[in-house]
Structure formats: C-alpha cells, structure tokens
XYZ file of C-alpha atoms in Angstrom:
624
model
C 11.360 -74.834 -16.719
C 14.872 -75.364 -15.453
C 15.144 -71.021 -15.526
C 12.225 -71.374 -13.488
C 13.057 -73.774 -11.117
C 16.292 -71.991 -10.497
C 14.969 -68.962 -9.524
C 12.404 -70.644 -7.436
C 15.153 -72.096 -5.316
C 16.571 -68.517 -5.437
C 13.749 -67.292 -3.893
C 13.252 -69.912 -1.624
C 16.727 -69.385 -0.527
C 16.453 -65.312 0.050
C 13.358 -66.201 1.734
C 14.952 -68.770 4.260
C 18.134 -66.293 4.772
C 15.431 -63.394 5.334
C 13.717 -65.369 7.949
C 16.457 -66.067 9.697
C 18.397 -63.122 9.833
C 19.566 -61.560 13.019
C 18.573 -57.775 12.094
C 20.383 -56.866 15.230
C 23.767 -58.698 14.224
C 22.623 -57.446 10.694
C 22.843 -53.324 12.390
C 26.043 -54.183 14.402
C 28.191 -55.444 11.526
C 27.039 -52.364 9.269
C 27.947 -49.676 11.802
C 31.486 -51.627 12.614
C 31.990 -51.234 9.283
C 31.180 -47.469 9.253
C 33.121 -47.183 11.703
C 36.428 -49.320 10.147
C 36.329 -47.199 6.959
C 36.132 -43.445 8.758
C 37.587 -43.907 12.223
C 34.491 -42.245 13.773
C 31.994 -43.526 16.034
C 27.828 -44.027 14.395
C 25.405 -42.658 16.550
C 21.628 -42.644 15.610
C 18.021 -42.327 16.891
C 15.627 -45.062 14.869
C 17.454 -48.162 13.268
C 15.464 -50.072 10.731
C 16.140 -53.208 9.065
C 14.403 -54.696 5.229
C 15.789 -57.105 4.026
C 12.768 -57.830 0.894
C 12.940 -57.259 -1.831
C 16.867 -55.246 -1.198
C 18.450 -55.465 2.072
C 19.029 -52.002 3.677
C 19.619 -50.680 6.980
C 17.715 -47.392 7.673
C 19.375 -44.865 10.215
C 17.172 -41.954 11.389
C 19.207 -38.385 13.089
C 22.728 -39.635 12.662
C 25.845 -38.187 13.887
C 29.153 -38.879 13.125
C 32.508 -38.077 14.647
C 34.688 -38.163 17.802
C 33.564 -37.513 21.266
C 34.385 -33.627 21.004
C 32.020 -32.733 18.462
C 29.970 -34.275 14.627
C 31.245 -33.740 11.731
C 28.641 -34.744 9.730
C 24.492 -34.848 11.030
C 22.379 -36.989 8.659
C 18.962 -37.047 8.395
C 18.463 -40.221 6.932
C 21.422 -43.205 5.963
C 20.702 -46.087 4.346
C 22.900 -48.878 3.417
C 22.248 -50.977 0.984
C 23.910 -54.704 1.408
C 25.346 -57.266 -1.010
C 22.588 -59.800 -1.706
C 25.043 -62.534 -2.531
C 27.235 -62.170 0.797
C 23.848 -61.623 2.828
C 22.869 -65.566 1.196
C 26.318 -66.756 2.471
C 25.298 -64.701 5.961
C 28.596 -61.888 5.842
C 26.591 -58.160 6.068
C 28.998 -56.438 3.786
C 27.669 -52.677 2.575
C 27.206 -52.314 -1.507
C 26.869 -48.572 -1.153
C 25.575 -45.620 0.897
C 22.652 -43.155 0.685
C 23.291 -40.177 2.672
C 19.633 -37.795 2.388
C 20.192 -34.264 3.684
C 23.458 -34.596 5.016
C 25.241 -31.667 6.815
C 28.820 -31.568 6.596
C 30.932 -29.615 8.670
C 34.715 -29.053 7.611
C 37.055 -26.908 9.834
C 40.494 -26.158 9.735
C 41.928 -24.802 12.988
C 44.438 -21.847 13.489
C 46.929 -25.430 13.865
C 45.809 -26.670 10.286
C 44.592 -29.449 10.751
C 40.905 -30.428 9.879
C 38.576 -31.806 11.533
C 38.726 -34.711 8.953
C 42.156 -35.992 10.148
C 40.976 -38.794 11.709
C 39.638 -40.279 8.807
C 42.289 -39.001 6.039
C 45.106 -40.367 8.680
C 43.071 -43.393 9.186
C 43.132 -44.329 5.543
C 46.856 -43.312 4.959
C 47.799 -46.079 7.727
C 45.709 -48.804 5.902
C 47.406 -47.831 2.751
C 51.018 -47.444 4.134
C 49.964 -50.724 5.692
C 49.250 -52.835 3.126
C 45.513 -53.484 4.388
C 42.224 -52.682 2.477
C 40.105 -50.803 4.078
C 36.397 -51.422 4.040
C 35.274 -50.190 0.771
C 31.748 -49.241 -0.630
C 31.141 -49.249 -4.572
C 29.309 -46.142 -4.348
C 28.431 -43.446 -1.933
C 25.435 -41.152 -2.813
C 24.833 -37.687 -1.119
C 21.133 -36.193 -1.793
C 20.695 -32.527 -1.013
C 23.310 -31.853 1.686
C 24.753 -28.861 3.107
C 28.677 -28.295 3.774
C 30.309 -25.584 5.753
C 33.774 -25.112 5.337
C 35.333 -22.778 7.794
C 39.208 -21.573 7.712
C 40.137 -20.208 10.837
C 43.734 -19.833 9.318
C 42.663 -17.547 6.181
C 39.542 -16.102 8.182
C 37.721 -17.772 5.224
C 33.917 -19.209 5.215
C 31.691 -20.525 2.581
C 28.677 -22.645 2.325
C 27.900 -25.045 -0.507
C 24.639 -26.294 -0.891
C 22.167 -28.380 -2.443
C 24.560 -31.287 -2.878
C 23.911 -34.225 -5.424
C 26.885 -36.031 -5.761
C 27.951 -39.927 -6.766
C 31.444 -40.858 -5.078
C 32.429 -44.286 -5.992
C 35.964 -46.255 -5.356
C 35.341 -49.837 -6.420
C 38.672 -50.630 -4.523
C 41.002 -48.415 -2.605
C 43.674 -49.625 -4.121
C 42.087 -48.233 -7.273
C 40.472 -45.111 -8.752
C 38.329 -42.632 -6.848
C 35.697 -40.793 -8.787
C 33.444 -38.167 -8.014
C 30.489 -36.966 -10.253
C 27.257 -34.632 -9.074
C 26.187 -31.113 -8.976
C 25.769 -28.408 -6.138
C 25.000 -24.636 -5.675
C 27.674 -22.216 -4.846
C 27.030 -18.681 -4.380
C 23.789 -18.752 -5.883
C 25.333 -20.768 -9.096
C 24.649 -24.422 -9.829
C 27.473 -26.172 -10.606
C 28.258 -29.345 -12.527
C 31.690 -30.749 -11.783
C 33.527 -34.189 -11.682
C 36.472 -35.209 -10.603
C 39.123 -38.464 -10.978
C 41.734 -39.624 -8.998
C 43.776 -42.453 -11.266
C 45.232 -43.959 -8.005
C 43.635 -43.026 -4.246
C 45.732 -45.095 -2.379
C 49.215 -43.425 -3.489
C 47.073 -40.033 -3.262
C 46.240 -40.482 0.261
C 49.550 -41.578 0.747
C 51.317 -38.549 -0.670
C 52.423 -39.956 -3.887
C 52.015 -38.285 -7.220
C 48.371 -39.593 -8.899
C 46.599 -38.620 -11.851
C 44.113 -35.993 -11.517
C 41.520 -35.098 -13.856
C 38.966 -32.335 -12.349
C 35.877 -30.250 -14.500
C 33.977 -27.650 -13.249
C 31.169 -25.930 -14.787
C 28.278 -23.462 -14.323
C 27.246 -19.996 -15.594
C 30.015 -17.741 -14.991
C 32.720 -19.707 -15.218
C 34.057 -23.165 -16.679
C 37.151 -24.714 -15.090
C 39.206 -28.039 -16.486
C 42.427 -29.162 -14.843
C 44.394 -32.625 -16.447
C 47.418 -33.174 -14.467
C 48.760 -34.771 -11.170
C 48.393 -34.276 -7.381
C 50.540 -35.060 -4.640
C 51.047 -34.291 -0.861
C 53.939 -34.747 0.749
C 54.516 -31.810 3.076
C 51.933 -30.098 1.710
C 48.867 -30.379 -1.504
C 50.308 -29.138 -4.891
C 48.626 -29.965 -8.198
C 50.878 -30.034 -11.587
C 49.338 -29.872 -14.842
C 47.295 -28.195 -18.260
C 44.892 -25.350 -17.157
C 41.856 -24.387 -18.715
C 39.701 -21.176 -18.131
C 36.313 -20.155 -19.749
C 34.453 -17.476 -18.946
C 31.701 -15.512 -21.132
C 31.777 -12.179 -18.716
C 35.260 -12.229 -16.740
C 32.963 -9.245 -14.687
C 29.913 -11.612 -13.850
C 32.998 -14.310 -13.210
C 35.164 -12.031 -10.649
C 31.622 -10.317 -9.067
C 30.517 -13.924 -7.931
C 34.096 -15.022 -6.788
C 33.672 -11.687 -4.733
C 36.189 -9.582 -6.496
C 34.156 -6.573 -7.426
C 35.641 -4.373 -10.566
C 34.825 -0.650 -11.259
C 31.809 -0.161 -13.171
C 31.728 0.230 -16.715
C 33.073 -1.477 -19.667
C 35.793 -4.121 -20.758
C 36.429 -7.462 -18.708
C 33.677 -9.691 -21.110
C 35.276 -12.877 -22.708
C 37.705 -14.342 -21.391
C 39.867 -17.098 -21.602
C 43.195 -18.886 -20.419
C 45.487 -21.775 -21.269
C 48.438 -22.658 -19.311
C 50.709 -24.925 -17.325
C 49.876 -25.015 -13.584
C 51.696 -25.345 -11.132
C 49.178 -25.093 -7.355
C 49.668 -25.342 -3.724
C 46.923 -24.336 -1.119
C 47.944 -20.624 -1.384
C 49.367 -19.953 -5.078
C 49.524 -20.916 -8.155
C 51.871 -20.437 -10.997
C 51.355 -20.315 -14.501
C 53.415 -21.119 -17.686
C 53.049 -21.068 -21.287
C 50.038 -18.567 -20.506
C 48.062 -17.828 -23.709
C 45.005 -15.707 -22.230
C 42.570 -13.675 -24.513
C 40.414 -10.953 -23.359
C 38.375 -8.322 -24.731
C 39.583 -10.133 -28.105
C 43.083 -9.160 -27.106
C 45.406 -12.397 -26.937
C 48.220 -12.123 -25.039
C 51.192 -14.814 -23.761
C 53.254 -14.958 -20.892
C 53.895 -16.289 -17.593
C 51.300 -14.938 -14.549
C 50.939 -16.291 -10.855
C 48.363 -15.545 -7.936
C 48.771 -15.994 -4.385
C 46.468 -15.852 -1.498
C 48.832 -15.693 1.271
C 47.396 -12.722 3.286
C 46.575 -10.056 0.988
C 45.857 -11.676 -2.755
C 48.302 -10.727 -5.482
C 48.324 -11.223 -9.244
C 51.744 -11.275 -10.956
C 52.129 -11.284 -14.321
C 54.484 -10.580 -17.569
C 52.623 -10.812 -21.155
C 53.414 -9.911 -24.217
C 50.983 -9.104 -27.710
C 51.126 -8.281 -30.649
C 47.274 -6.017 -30.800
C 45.922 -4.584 -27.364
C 42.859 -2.525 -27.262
C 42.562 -1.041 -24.001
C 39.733 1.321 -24.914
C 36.921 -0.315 -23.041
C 38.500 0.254 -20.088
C 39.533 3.673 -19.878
C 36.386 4.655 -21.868
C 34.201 5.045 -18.491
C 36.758 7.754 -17.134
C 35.198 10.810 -18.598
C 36.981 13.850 -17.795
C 34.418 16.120 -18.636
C 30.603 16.255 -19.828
C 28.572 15.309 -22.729
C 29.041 19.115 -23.660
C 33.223 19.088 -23.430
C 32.641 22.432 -21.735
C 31.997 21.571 -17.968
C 34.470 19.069 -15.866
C 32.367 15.957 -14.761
C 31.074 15.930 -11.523
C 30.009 12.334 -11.070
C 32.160 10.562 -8.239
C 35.465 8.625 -8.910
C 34.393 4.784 -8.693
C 37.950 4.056 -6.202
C 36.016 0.360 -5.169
C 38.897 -1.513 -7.471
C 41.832 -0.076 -5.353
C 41.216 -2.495 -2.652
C 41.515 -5.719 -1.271
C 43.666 -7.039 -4.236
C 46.999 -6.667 -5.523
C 48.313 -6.681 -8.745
C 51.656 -6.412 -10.652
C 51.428 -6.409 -14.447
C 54.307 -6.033 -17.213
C 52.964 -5.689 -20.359
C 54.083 -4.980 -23.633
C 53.040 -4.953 -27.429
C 53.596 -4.175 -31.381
C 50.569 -1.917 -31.380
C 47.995 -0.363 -28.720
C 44.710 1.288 -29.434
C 43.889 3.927 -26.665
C 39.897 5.910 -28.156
C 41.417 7.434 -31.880
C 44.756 7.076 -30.347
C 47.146 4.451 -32.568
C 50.457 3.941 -30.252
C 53.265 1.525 -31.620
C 55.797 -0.649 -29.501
C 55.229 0.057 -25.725
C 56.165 -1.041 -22.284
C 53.948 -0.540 -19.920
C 53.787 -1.652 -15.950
C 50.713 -1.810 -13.678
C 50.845 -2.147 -10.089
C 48.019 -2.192 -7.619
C 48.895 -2.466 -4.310
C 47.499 -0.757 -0.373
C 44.596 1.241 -2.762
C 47.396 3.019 -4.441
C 47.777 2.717 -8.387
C 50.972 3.357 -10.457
C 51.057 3.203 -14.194
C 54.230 3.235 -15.500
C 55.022 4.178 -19.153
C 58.884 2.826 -19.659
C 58.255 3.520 -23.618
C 55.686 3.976 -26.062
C 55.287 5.533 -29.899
C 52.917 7.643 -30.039
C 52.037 11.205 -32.165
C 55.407 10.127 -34.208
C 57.857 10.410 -31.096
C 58.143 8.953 -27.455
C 56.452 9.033 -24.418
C 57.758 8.376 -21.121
C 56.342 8.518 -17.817
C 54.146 8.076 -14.935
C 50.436 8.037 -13.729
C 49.437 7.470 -9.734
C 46.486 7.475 -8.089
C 45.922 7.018 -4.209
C 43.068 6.766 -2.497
C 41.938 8.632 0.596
C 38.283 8.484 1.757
C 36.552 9.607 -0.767
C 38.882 11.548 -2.753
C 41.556 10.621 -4.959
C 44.938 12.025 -5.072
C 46.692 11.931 -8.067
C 50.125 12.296 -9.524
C 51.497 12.281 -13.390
C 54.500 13.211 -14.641
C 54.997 12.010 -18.438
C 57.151 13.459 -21.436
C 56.078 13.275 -24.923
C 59.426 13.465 -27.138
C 59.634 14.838 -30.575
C 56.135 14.224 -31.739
C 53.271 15.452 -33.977
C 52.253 18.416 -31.822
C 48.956 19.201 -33.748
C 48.241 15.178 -33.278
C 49.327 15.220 -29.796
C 47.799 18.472 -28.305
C 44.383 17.659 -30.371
C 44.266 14.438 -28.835
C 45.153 14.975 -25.399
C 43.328 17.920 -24.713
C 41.144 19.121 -27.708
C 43.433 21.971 -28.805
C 44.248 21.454 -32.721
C 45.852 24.882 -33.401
C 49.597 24.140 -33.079
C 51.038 22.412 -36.032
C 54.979 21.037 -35.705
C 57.290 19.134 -33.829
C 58.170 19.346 -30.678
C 58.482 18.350 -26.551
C 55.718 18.417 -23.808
C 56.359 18.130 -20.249
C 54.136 17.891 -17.633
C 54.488 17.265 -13.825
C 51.010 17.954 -11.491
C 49.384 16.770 -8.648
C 45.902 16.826 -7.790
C 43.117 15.499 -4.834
C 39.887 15.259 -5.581
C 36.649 13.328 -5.034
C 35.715 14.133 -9.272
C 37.480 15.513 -12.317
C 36.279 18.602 -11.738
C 37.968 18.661 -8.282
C 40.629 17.500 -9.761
C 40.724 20.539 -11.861
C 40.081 22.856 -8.515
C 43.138 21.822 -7.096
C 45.675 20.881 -9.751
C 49.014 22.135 -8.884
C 52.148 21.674 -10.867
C 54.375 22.787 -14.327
C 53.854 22.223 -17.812
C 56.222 22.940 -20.092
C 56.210 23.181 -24.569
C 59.092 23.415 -26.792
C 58.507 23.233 -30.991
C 60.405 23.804 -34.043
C 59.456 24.708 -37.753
C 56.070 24.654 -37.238
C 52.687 27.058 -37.790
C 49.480 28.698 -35.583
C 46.654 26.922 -37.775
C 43.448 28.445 -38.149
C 45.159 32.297 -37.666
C 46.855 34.102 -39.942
C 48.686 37.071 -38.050
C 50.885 38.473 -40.461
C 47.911 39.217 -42.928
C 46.156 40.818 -40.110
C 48.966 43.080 -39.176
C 50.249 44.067 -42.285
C 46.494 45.255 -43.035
C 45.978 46.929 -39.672
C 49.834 48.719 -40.504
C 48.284 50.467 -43.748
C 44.981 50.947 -42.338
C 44.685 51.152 -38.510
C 41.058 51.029 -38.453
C 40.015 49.249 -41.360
C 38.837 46.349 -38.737
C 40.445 42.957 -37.795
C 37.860 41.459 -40.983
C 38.202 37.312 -41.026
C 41.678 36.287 -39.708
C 40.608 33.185 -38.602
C 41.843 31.101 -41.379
C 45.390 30.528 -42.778
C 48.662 29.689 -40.766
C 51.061 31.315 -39.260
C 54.829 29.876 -39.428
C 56.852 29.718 -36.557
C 60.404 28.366 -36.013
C 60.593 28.292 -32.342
C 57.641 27.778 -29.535
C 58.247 27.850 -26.033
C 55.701 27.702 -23.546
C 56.060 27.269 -19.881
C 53.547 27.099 -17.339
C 52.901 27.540 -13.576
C 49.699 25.332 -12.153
C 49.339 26.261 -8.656
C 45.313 25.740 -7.088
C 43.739 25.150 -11.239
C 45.298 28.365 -12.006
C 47.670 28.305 -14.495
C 49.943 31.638 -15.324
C 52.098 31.965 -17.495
C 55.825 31.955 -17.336
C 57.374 32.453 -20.595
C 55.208 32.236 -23.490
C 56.834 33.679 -26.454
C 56.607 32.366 -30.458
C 59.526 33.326 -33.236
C 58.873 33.094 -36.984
C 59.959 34.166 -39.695
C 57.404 37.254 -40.341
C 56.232 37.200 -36.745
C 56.618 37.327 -33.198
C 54.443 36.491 -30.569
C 54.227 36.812 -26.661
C 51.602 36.005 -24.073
C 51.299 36.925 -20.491
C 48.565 36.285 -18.168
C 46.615 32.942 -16.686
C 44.006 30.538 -17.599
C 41.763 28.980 -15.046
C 41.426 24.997 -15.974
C 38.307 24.455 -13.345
C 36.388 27.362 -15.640
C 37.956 26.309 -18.866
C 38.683 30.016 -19.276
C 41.768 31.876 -21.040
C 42.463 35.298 -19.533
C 45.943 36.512 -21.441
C 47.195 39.492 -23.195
C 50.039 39.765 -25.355
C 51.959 41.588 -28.126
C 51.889 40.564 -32.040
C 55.244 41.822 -33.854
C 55.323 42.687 -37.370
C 59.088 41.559 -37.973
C 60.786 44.048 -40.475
C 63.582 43.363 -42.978
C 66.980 44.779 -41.720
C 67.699 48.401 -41.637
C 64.169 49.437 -41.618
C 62.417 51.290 -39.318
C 60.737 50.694 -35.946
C 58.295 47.559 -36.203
C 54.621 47.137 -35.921
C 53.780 46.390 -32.792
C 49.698 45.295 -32.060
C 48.980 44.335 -28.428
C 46.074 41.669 -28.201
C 43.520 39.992 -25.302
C 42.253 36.284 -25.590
C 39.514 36.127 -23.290
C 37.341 33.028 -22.956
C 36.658 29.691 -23.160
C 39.660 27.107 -24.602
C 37.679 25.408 -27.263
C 36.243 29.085 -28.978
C 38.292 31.953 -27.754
C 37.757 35.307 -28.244
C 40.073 37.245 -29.657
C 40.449 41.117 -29.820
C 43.387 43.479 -30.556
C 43.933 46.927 -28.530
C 41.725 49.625 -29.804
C 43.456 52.530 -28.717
C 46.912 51.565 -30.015
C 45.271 51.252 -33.551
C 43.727 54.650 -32.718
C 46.947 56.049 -32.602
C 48.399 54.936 -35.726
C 45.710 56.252 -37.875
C 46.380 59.910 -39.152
C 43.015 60.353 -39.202
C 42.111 59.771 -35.194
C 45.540 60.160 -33.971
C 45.025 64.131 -33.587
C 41.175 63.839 -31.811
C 42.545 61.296 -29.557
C 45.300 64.063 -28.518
C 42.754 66.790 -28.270
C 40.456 64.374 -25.920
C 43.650 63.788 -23.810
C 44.700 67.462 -23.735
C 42.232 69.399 -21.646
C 43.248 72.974 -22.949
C 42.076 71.558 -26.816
C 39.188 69.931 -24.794
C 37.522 73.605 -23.459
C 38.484 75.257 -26.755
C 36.419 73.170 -28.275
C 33.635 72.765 -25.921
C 33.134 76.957 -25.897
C 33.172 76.787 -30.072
C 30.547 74.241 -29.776
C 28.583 76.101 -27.203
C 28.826 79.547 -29.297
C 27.534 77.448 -32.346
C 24.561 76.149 -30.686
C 23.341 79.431 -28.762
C 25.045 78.867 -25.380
C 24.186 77.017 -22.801
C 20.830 75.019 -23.109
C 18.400 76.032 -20.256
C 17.293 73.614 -17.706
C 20.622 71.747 -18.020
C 23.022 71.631 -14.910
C 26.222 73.355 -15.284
C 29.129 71.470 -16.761
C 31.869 69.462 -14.802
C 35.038 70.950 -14.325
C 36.533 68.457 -15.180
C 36.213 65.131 -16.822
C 38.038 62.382 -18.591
C-alpha cells in the first residue's frame, strides 16, 4: 500500500506539473539549449509539445546553421526531456532523435569546414573551464551526409545512417556506435574517444575505432591529437578476404586477372589527414608474409612506399594473366594489353627474399624494385639466382594510348643454359654454361605487336657444353663414307661443344644474324641468315665441319638450311654438295653441267630409240 500510495502521489505530481506547464517556455528553453551546445541558430516549421506519458518536443522541417547557409535539414527532431528536472520545472534535454537527417560537411579551398562554429565553440567551453550543455545520447535514424573537399577535389556520400552518439559528460568519454552504407557496402563501425574535452582541445586522447563490412575490416587502438593539425598514433589492423573486391570499392581498379585475394596487415601507425606511415609492418598476401616498413600519401597524386623483406614469395598469380602467346604456343596473343593499373596511383616498392617462385621457375636470394609512377612501370632486378647463376637487369613499360612501349635490358650470368633458354623461351636444345644478354625495345597495343616491332641485340656466350637432341658428327662421318646413303635419324644424341657464341641483330621482329659460330671438339658449326619472331619462323643456312686430326687432309665440309618454325624445325643438308662427293653421281652431275657430254648423249639416246619421235616439237637448243 505504501508502494502504491507513492506512486499515486507520483502521478498526481506529473499530472499537476503537466497541467501547468508552459509548452511555449517548455520550446524556448529546448532550442536555447540547441543552440548553447552547437553555436547555430534552430529554425523549424511545426513545434509540438507531449509531455504524457514522456516529455518530448517535436520539430517538423528543421534547419540548422548560420545565416549563410544549413548544415544540417531534419525532417523530424525530437527531444526527449528529463522527467525529474521537468517535476522541479528546469526543461533540460535527456537525448536527441534526429529522423532523416541530411548532413552537409564542406571544407573550403581555406580548410576550414563548415563545422567550425561548433568544433571552435566547444574548444572555448573546454579551454574555459565551462560545461557545455550536454545530452546523454544523440540518435540519428536514416540520414544522409555529403562530405565535399574542395581542397582534394574529393566527394562522397554516406547513407542510410543509424548511429548512437552518446557523451554522458564532456568532460568525459565520447562514444559512437551504429551502422551506414558506403559505396553500396553496409558498414558496422564504432568508435571511442577516452577523453573529448582534451580531444577537442588538441591534447593527446585515447582512441579506439572498428570498422567493418564485406570487403574490408579496419581496427585502430591508439591516440589522437590536434594541435596544428589531426594525427592518429597507434596498432593497425587490416582484414580483407579479396584485397581486389577491397581496392575496386575504394575505387582503385587493378588489372584483371589473378593474385590480390587475402590479405592482411599489422603495424604501427603513424596518420595525418594526408599520409600515413607504417612500422613493424607484418602484411600477408596471396599466402606470402612479408615485414617491413610501408607509407601512403594522398597529397596530390597517391603514392605507396614501401621496403619488405620474406623469406617465400610466390609471385605467380600475378604475372600468370600476361600470356605472351596462345593456347597453341605457336601464334603471339592478340588480346589487348590491360594498361588500366598504370594510372592514377603511384607506387615505390623494395622487395627482397630467400626464395621466389616465378610459373616452374625456382629463383634464390633476390632484390627486386618496383616503381609505378606518370603510367610508366620500371622493374628493376638489382640481383637474383636463378638457372644456377645471376641475373641482373631491367624491365619498363610506358604507356601511350593504347599501346605500350616497352624496354628490357637484363643479363643472365653463368647459368644453366638448357634451364634458362627452356624456360624463357621454350628452346631446350643447348646444354652448358654460359652468358645471355639482351637489350630491345618494343611498342605495341598486344604481344604480337610487340613482336612486329621489336628492335634491339641479343647476345650468347657458352662453354663445355652440347647441341641436345642432334648428333652431327654421326651424321657427317656417315654422309663422308656414303654421300647419299640419306641423313637416316639424327635427331637424337648430343653434340659437344666447347665454345658458343651467338650474336644477334633485332631490328622491326627481324632478327639476323651476326656471328653465329659453335667449336667442339669433333665439330664446327656456323649459321648465317634471320629468323622472323612475329612468324615464329627460322630462315638460316650454315656449314657443318667434320674437324680432322692434324696432318690430315682437307675436312668434310656439309652445308645445311633450317627452315621453319622454332619449336619443330626443319632441317635439311645441301643435296648437290653430297652429289658431288659420291663417285658414283659425281661424273653424271659433270656430264649434266657440260653441254658437249649433254648432246653426245642425247644423239646416242635418239639413235637407240629410232630418232626423233613424230608429232613431237623439235628440241631446245639449249637447256639447263
């Protein structure tokens, strides 16, 4: 009964207060205290006043701001008051609802925002000593902000806003919790300030921030300050299940094609409004895990340093969408160069690991820089092990319409040449070690105008090495006995070589030979003629030497043709010069050459047969 009675007189007392009430004294007190806590003036069109069973004021088409322009249009605010201070007759606001707000930040070619008023408003109170009015909580239901950066020529619209902001004090935390949709994501995030006051007053404050939605999740535990201007100190998290999907809906678009799935990132940030640099980096992509130091800035054009080091890298998934040529490996690919990745960022990369896995290619230590920077690309190789040896070098590609123009020049030192040669470009016939060299240039809008217009210089050198797959000294020490006994199956075997020295002239996808010439032991080779890349053709001739012992007599000499394309060649030695060594043709090759021996016979054959057969036209006088 007493429980009762109490809340009879409650009642009785809410009731009494209700009655009362001056709703418009109720309407002025809440909009001077909208007006205390932002600075900005509360204009609306309907005002309505409950006070049973919770005391609200309704506003109806509210603006707020200065007399130049709103920064925030509501369609519907409603302020809830304390009950308690209401009995005692004070109107003091318990929290906000703001229902389909539209928010409007701008920062001007000065700067400064729109907001200033407010954010310099509360920094006074706080320098001040004096507490501003407060609200518990503020709630925003489905708003709308535009955020417009006339500095960075930057503009982006959030939307579908649900967020709870709540300060119980302002001397005390700030907290922000909710959900919105960015970019066509939905987001989750929440956010902590440990002290608002010495945050809006430019003092370091604890900062605790998470962020998270399809493509990407974000969590940042650290400290914020402003002093001159906003910087942000502390741990780093990054989680992404497509790095792609992530950089595609942050509107950095990547070629097409493999690589750039899981990611992830750990490090110490350090952020202003334009960079950010990062420390103690430990990053995984791909499944390669890398650590280092990396920094981005936005200042302008946006640039990604970074220096990393690993111990495993598998780069194959994204190199593995560059196919030179087709399914078939006999035509040059025509599909378009995909150039989209050369522009609009910039990017600086050191990189270096233990061990790199390029397709079938295993590669030891290696140092490699990538820069990106004006649509222009330049890989540099300072060292890598590969094939047993070293390569060094360059790669560069520009970008010019559609076409790309590109640049290499790279030497592979002392390595496996039947490794190196088979994996570079197919060819697995040259066995050894040895020294490639290559310098060409090429602009095209495809590899196989690439190939069309690749100029440059190629050069070979090996050592104590074989021809695999051919064995020339069996073929001409059989064709020496017996001329025309026929080539038969050469195709198998080796052929030993101590020197190999090939040098090359690349001018339009031509390439002709300089000085092609091979030393062994039993044989000697040379080669003369060109190759057209764009066809995948060889066109050559040359001369196979029979090398004699000392003191003997002249040496077998068989010129050749390899006509064809690279991967299956064809392969045929001069007919007429093994005409000539045989005894047995050597003579009716003479006597079809000599036309005296040509007529004698012609006039036995005719005698033998009768003459002349009738009805047939006289013979030439003279034929080859």
């Amino acid at each position: 009964m007493s429980i009762t009675a109490f809340v009879a007189v409650a009642l009785l007392a809410a009731g009494s207060v209700t009655l009362l009430l001056d709703r418009d004294a109720v309407r002025a007190a809440v909009e001077a205290q909208v007006r205390a806590a932002t600075g900005m003036e509360l204009t609306a069109g309907q005002t309505s006043v409950s006070l049973f069973p919770t005391p609200t004021v309704t506003y109806r088409d509210v603006r707020l701001g200065g007399p130049g322009e709103a920064v925030l249009s509501i369609q519907e605010l409603t302020a809830n008051l304390r009950m308690l201070a209401l009995v005692l007759r004070r109107f003091e606001i318990a929290d906000l609802v703001l229902t389909d707000p539209r928010i409007t930040v701008r920062r001007g070619a000065d700067g400064l925002s729109n907001w200033e008023p407010l954010i310099e408003r509360l920094e006074g109170q706080s320098k001040a000593g004096v507490s501003a009015v407060s609200f518990s909580e503020v709630r925003i239901k489905n708003g709308i902000l535009t955020y417009q950066d006339d500095v960075r020529g930057l503009s982006e619209v959030i939307a579908d806003i649900d967020v709870s902001l709540a300060w119980p004090s302002i001397s005390r935390s700030f907290a922000a919790t909710g959900d919105f949709n960015w970019r066509g994501e939905r987001i989750d995030g929440s956010m902590s300030i440990a002290n608002f006051a010495s945050a809006l007053s430019g003092e370091r404050s604890g900062l605790r921030a998470r962020f998270s939605s399809a493509p990407v999740k974000i969590a940042f535990d650290g400290t914020i300050t402003n002093r001159t201007n906003l910087a942000l100190d502390g741990n780093l998290t990054v989680d992404s299940a497509s790095l792609r999907d992530a950089l595609r809906w942050a509107g950095h678009d990547l070629p097409a094609g493999a690589g750039f799935g899981r990611f992830s990132l750990k490090a110490r940030a350090n952020a202003t409004e334009t960079s950010i640099a990062l420390a103690n980096v430990n990053v995984e992509l791909d499944g390669n895990v890398a650590e280092g130091v990396m920094s981005y800035g936005s200042n302008g054009r946006q640039t990604l340093h970074g220096t990393l080091a690993a111990d495993t890298l598998d780069i194959t998934p994204y190199i593995s969408t560059i196919r030179m040529v087709t399914g078939g490996s006999r035509d040059w690919n025509r599909q378009p160069f995909d150039l989209s990745g050369l522009s609009g960022n910039d990017l600086d990369l050191r990189l270096s690991a233990a061990r790199m896995t390029v397709g079938k290619t295993r590669i030891g230590r290696t140092a490699l820089g990538l820069n990106v920077r004006d649509g222009a690309l330049m890989l540099s190789v300072g060292e890598a092990q590969v094939f047993g040896g070293v390569a060094k070098g360059s790669f560069n590609v520009t970008r010019a319409d559609a076409n790309a123009g590109v640049r290499a020049q790279f030497q592979l030192l002392d390595v496996d040449l039947e490794t190196c040669l088979g994996e570079l470009f197919g060819m697995r016939r040259i066995a050894g070690k040895g020294t490639l060299g290559v310098t060409l240039e090429a602009v095209g809008a495809n590899p196989f105008g690439l190939a069309q217009s690749l100029d440059g210089r190629a050069t070979l050198t090996g050592r104590d090495g074989a021809l695999t797959g051919f064995n020339v000294e069996q073929l001409l020490k059989r064709l020496e006995r017996r001329p025309l006994s026929g080539a038969g199956d050469f195709r198998s075997g080796r052929t030993p070589f101590d020197t190999l020295n090939v040098a090359l002239r690349l001018n339009d996808g031509i390439a002709t030979t300089e000085d092609v010439r091979l030393d062994g032991p039993t044989v000697q080779l040379a080669l003369t003629g060109a190759a057209s890349i764009p066809s995948r053709e060889f066109d050559l001739k040359g001369v196979a030497t029979l090398v004699s012992a000392a003191g003997a007599a002249r040496p077998f000499e068989l010129p050749f043709v390899i006509q064809g394309p690279w991967d299956d060649p064809l392969i045929l030695p001069d007919s007429e010069s093994l005409l000539r060594r045989s005894p047995a043709s050597a003579p009716l090759l003479d006597a079809v050459r000599d036309r005296r021996a040509r007529d004698a016979v012609k006039s036995a054959i005719e005698r033998l047969t009768g003459g002349q057969r009738s009805g047939t036209a006289p013979a030439e006088k003279s034929t080859e």
